[in-house]
Amino acid sequence: TADVAAGQTITYSYLVTNTGNVTLAPINLDDQHTSAAGTSGLAIQNGGVIATLAPTDDVTLTATYVVTQDDIDQGVLLPNTVTATPTPPTGVTIDPKTDDLTITVADPAPALTVIKTLPTQPTVINDGTPLEFEVTVFNSGNVSLTDVTLTDTLRRANNDLITPAPAAVFDGTDVDTIGALDVGETWTYTVSYVVTQDDVDAGGISNSVLAEAVDPFGTPTDDVSDTGSGTGSTPTFVAIP
């Protein structure tokens, strides 16, 4: 298993074979596993205990670990070392045996998906009509994002740039990690604009927004809003007849 993703379950298997000529009873397994949270013992099946193992016999035990978002955000390796400590008959000495394995996590793939819509379009639009655009910013990548900024661009139908550009105001809820746009999380913003006579004369306005953010490794990512599915960058157009 390699390049594991957040939420993925890793199953570790421990094959223990008695290669000697005496029965071992018991054999205790301890697996020290390291992740973004630190190093701790995995919970091995049967408490990591093999009650008895005759010569040439073998037993397989398992343990699991669920990859966390912190593992991906920190880009850590997931090494673990298992130690099998056998108990031989009196008078016989057998040293513990160890084995190790290291699993890699998925490479960071920051991504944003931004959609801008006009949820409620007035029946009649003229000079002084207020418009409320909604912007949704979705973390569609595999790492948490911070320093999210939005830059709005508003143009008339004749392509004239409208200045100053309206500001996008956050009006959603920041869940999980405060201050970070978590994987799968959506932030919602409102962009307010009041139509002018110049907009009416031009026949409409076209609105888009650029969202930018940074992943835990300092890599920037961005997306220009789309007015539909989010797969493109089509500006949101408001026609003014």
Coordinates of C-alpha atoms in Angstrom, one line a residue:
T1 CA 0.0 0.0 0.0
A2 CA 1.4 3.4 -1.0
D3 CA 0.2 7.0 -1.6
V4 CA -2.7 6.6 0.9
A5 CA -5.4 9.2 1.2
A6 CA -7.2 10.7 4.2
G7 CA -9.8 8.4 5.5
Q8 CA -8.3 5.3 4.0
T9 CA -7.9 2.3 6.2
I10 CA -4.6 0.5 6.2
T11 CA -4.7 -3.1 7.2
Y12 CA -1.4 -4.5 8.6
S13 CA -0.9 -8.3 8.6
Y14 CA 1.6 -10.0 10.9
L15 CA 2.6 -13.6 9.8
V16 CA 4.3 -15.3 12.7
T17 CA 5.9 -18.7 12.0
N18 CA 7.6 -21.0 14.6
T19 CA 10.8 -22.0 12.7
G20 CA 12.2 -23.7 15.8
N21 CA 11.7 -27.1 17.4
V22 CA 10.0 -26.1 20.6
T23 CA 6.5 -24.8 21.3
L24 CA 6.3 -21.1 22.1
A25 CA 3.6 -20.0 24.6
P26 CA 2.7 -17.2 24.5
I27 CA 4.1 -14.8 21.8
N28 CA 3.4 -11.1 22.3
L29 CA 3.3 -8.7 19.4
D30 CA 3.8 -4.9 19.8
D31 CA 3.6 -2.6 16.8
Q32 CA 4.9 1.0 17.3
H33 CA 3.3 3.2 14.6
T34 CA 4.3 6.7 13.7
S35 CA 2.0 9.3 12.2
A36 CA 1.3 13.0 12.3
A37 CA -0.1 12.5 15.8
G38 CA 3.2 10.9 17.1
T39 CA 4.2 7.3 17.9
S40 CA 1.9 4.9 19.6
G41 CA 1.1 1.2 19.6
L42 CA -1.5 -0.2 17.1
A43 CA -4.3 -2.3 18.5
I44 CA -3.4 -5.7 17.2
Q45 CA -6.0 -8.5 16.9
N46 CA -6.3 -10.6 20.0
G47 CA -4.5 -8.0 21.9
G48 CA -1.4 -9.0 20.0
V49 CA -1.2 -12.3 21.8
I50 CA -0.7 -15.7 20.2
A51 CA -1.5 -18.1 23.0
T52 CA 0.6 -21.0 21.8
L53 CA 2.5 -21.8 18.6
A54 CA 3.9 -25.3 17.9
P55 CA 6.9 -25.9 15.7
T56 CA 6.3 -25.2 11.9
D57 CA 2.9 -23.7 12.7
D58 CA 2.1 -20.1 11.8
V59 CA -0.6 -17.6 12.8
T60 CA -1.6 -14.3 11.2
L61 CA -2.8 -11.3 13.2
T62 CA -4.0 -8.0 11.9
A63 CA -4.3 -4.3 12.9
T64 CA -5.7 -1.3 11.2
Y65 CA -4.9 2.4 10.9
V66 CA -7.1 5.1 9.4
V67 CA -5.1 7.8 7.6
T68 CA -5.9 11.3 8.9
Q69 CA -6.1 14.7 7.2
D70 CA -3.1 15.8 9.3
D71 CA -1.0 13.0 7.9
I72 CA -1.7 14.4 4.4
D73 CA -1.4 18.0 5.4
Q74 CA 2.0 17.3 7.0
G75 CA 3.2 15.0 4.2
V76 CA 4.5 12.5 6.8
L77 CA 5.7 9.0 6.2
L78 CA 3.9 6.3 8.1
P79 CA 6.5 3.9 9.5
N80 CA 5.9 1.1 11.9
T81 CA 8.0 -1.5 13.7
V82 CA 6.5 -4.7 15.1
T83 CA 8.3 -6.7 17.8
A84 CA 7.4 -10.3 18.5
T85 CA 8.5 -11.5 21.9
P86 CA 8.2 -15.3 22.3
T87 CA 8.1 -17.2 25.6
P88 CA 10.0 -20.5 25.1
P89 CA 10.2 -23.5 27.5
T90 CA 12.2 -23.1 30.7
G91 CA 15.9 -23.1 30.0
V92 CA 15.6 -22.0 26.4
T93 CA 16.4 -18.5 25.3
I94 CA 15.0 -16.8 22.1
D95 CA 15.5 -13.2 21.3
P96 CA 12.6 -11.0 20.2
K97 CA 12.2 -10.6 16.4
T98 CA 11.3 -7.3 14.6
D99 CA 10.1 -6.3 11.3
D100 CA 9.3 -2.8 9.8
L101 CA 7.3 -1.2 7.1
T102 CA 6.9 2.4 5.8
I103 CA 3.9 3.6 3.9
T104 CA 3.8 6.9 1.9
V105 CA 0.9 9.3 1.9
A106 CA -0.6 10.9 -1.3
D107 CA 1.2 13.9 -2.7
P108 CA -0.5 17.2 -2.0
A109 CA -3.0 18.3 -4.8
P110 CA -4.5 21.6 -3.8
A111 CA -7.5 22.7 -5.8
L112 CA -10.5 25.1 -5.6
T113 CA -13.8 25.1 -7.3
V114 CA -15.6 28.5 -7.3
I115 CA -19.2 29.2 -8.5
K116 CA -20.9 32.6 -8.7
T117 CA -24.6 32.9 -9.1
L118 CA -27.4 35.5 -8.8
P119 CA -29.9 33.5 -6.7
T120 CA -32.6 36.1 -7.0
Q121 CA -32.8 38.2 -10.1
P122 CA -35.2 41.2 -9.9
T123 CA -38.1 41.2 -12.4
V124 CA -37.2 44.7 -13.4
I125 CA -33.6 46.1 -13.3
N126 CA -32.9 49.8 -13.7
D127 CA -30.7 52.5 -12.2
G128 CA -30.4 51.9 -8.4
T129 CA -31.5 48.2 -8.4
P130 CA -29.5 46.2 -5.8
L131 CA -28.1 42.8 -6.8
E132 CA -26.8 40.1 -4.4
F133 CA -24.4 37.6 -6.0
E134 CA -23.6 34.4 -4.1
V135 CA -20.1 32.9 -4.3
T136 CA -19.3 29.4 -3.2
V137 CA -15.6 28.4 -2.7
F138 CA -15.2 24.6 -2.4
N139 CA -11.9 22.9 -1.5
S140 CA -11.8 20.2 -4.1
G141 CA -8.2 19.1 -3.5
N142 CA -6.7 16.8 -0.9
V143 CA -5.1 19.2 1.5
S144 CA -6.3 22.0 3.8
L145 CA -6.1 25.6 2.5
T146 CA -5.5 28.9 4.2
D147 CA -5.1 32.5 3.3
V148 CA -8.2 32.4 1.1
T149 CA -8.7 35.7 -0.7
L150 CA -11.3 36.7 -3.3
T151 CA -10.9 39.4 -6.0
D152 CA -14.0 40.4 -7.8
T153 CA -14.1 41.7 -11.4
L154 CA -17.2 43.4 -12.7
R155 CA -17.6 44.6 -16.3
R156 CA -20.4 46.1 -18.4
A157 CA -21.8 44.3 -21.4
N158 CA -19.7 46.6 -23.6
N159 CA -16.6 45.2 -21.7
D160 CA -16.0 48.4 -19.7
L161 CA -14.4 47.6 -16.3
I162 CA -16.4 48.8 -13.4
T163 CA -14.3 50.4 -10.6
P164 CA -14.0 50.1 -7.7
A165 CA -14.8 46.4 -7.7
P166 CA -17.3 45.2 -5.1
A167 CA -15.9 43.2 -2.2
A168 CA -16.8 39.6 -1.5
V169 CA -18.1 39.4 2.1
F170 CA -17.9 36.0 3.9
D171 CA -21.3 35.1 5.2
G172 CA -21.0 31.3 5.7
T173 CA -19.8 29.1 8.6
D174 CA -16.2 28.0 9.1
V175 CA -16.4 24.4 10.5
D176 CA -13.7 22.0 11.7
T177 CA -10.4 23.8 11.6
I178 CA -11.0 27.5 12.2
G179 CA -9.2 29.7 9.7
A180 CA -8.7 26.8 7.2
L181 CA -10.8 25.7 4.3
D182 CA -10.8 22.0 5.0
V183 CA -10.9 19.4 2.3
G184 CA -14.5 19.1 1.1
E185 CA -15.6 22.2 2.9
T186 CA -17.4 25.1 1.2
W187 CA -17.3 28.8 2.2
T188 CA -20.0 31.1 1.1
Y189 CA -19.7 34.8 0.2
T190 CA -22.0 37.6 -0.9
V191 CA -21.1 40.3 -3.4
S192 CA -23.4 43.3 -3.4
Y193 CA -23.7 45.7 -6.3
V194 CA -26.1 48.6 -7.1
V195 CA -26.9 48.9 -10.8
T196 CA -26.1 52.3 -12.4
Q197 CA -27.5 54.1 -15.4
D198 CA -24.3 53.2 -17.3
D199 CA -25.0 49.5 -16.7
V200 CA -28.5 49.9 -18.1
D201 CA -27.2 51.8 -21.1
A202 CA -24.6 49.1 -21.8
G203 CA -27.3 46.3 -21.6
G204 CA -26.0 44.4 -18.7
I205 CA -23.1 43.4 -16.4
S206 CA -20.7 40.5 -16.3
N207 CA -19.3 39.4 -12.9
S208 CA -16.6 36.9 -12.0
V209 CA -14.3 36.3 -9.0
L210 CA -10.8 35.0 -8.6
A211 CA -10.3 32.9 -5.4
E212 CA -6.8 32.2 -4.2
A213 CA -5.4 30.1 -1.4
V214 CA -2.2 28.4 -0.1
D215 CA -1.7 24.8 0.9
P216 CA 0.3 23.6 4.0
F217 CA 3.5 23.5 2.0
G218 CA 3.2 27.0 0.7
T219 CA 1.9 26.1 -2.8
P220 CA -0.7 28.5 -4.1
T221 CA -3.8 27.5 -5.9
D222 CA -6.6 29.5 -7.5
D223 CA -9.8 29.3 -9.6
V224 CA -11.9 31.8 -11.5
S225 CA -15.6 31.4 -10.8
D226 CA -18.0 29.7 -13.2
T227 CA -21.7 30.4 -13.4
G228 CA -22.8 26.8 -13.7
S229 CA -21.2 23.5 -12.8
G230 CA -17.9 25.0 -11.7
T231 CA -15.9 23.1 -14.3
G232 CA -15.2 26.3 -16.4
S233 CA -14.7 30.0 -15.8
T234 CA -17.8 31.6 -17.5
P235 CA -18.7 34.9 -15.9
T236 CA -22.1 35.4 -14.4
F237 CA -24.0 37.7 -16.8
V238 CA -27.0 39.8 -15.9
A239 CA -28.9 41.1 -18.9
I240 CA -30.6 44.5 -18.5
P241 CA -33.1 44.8 -21.3

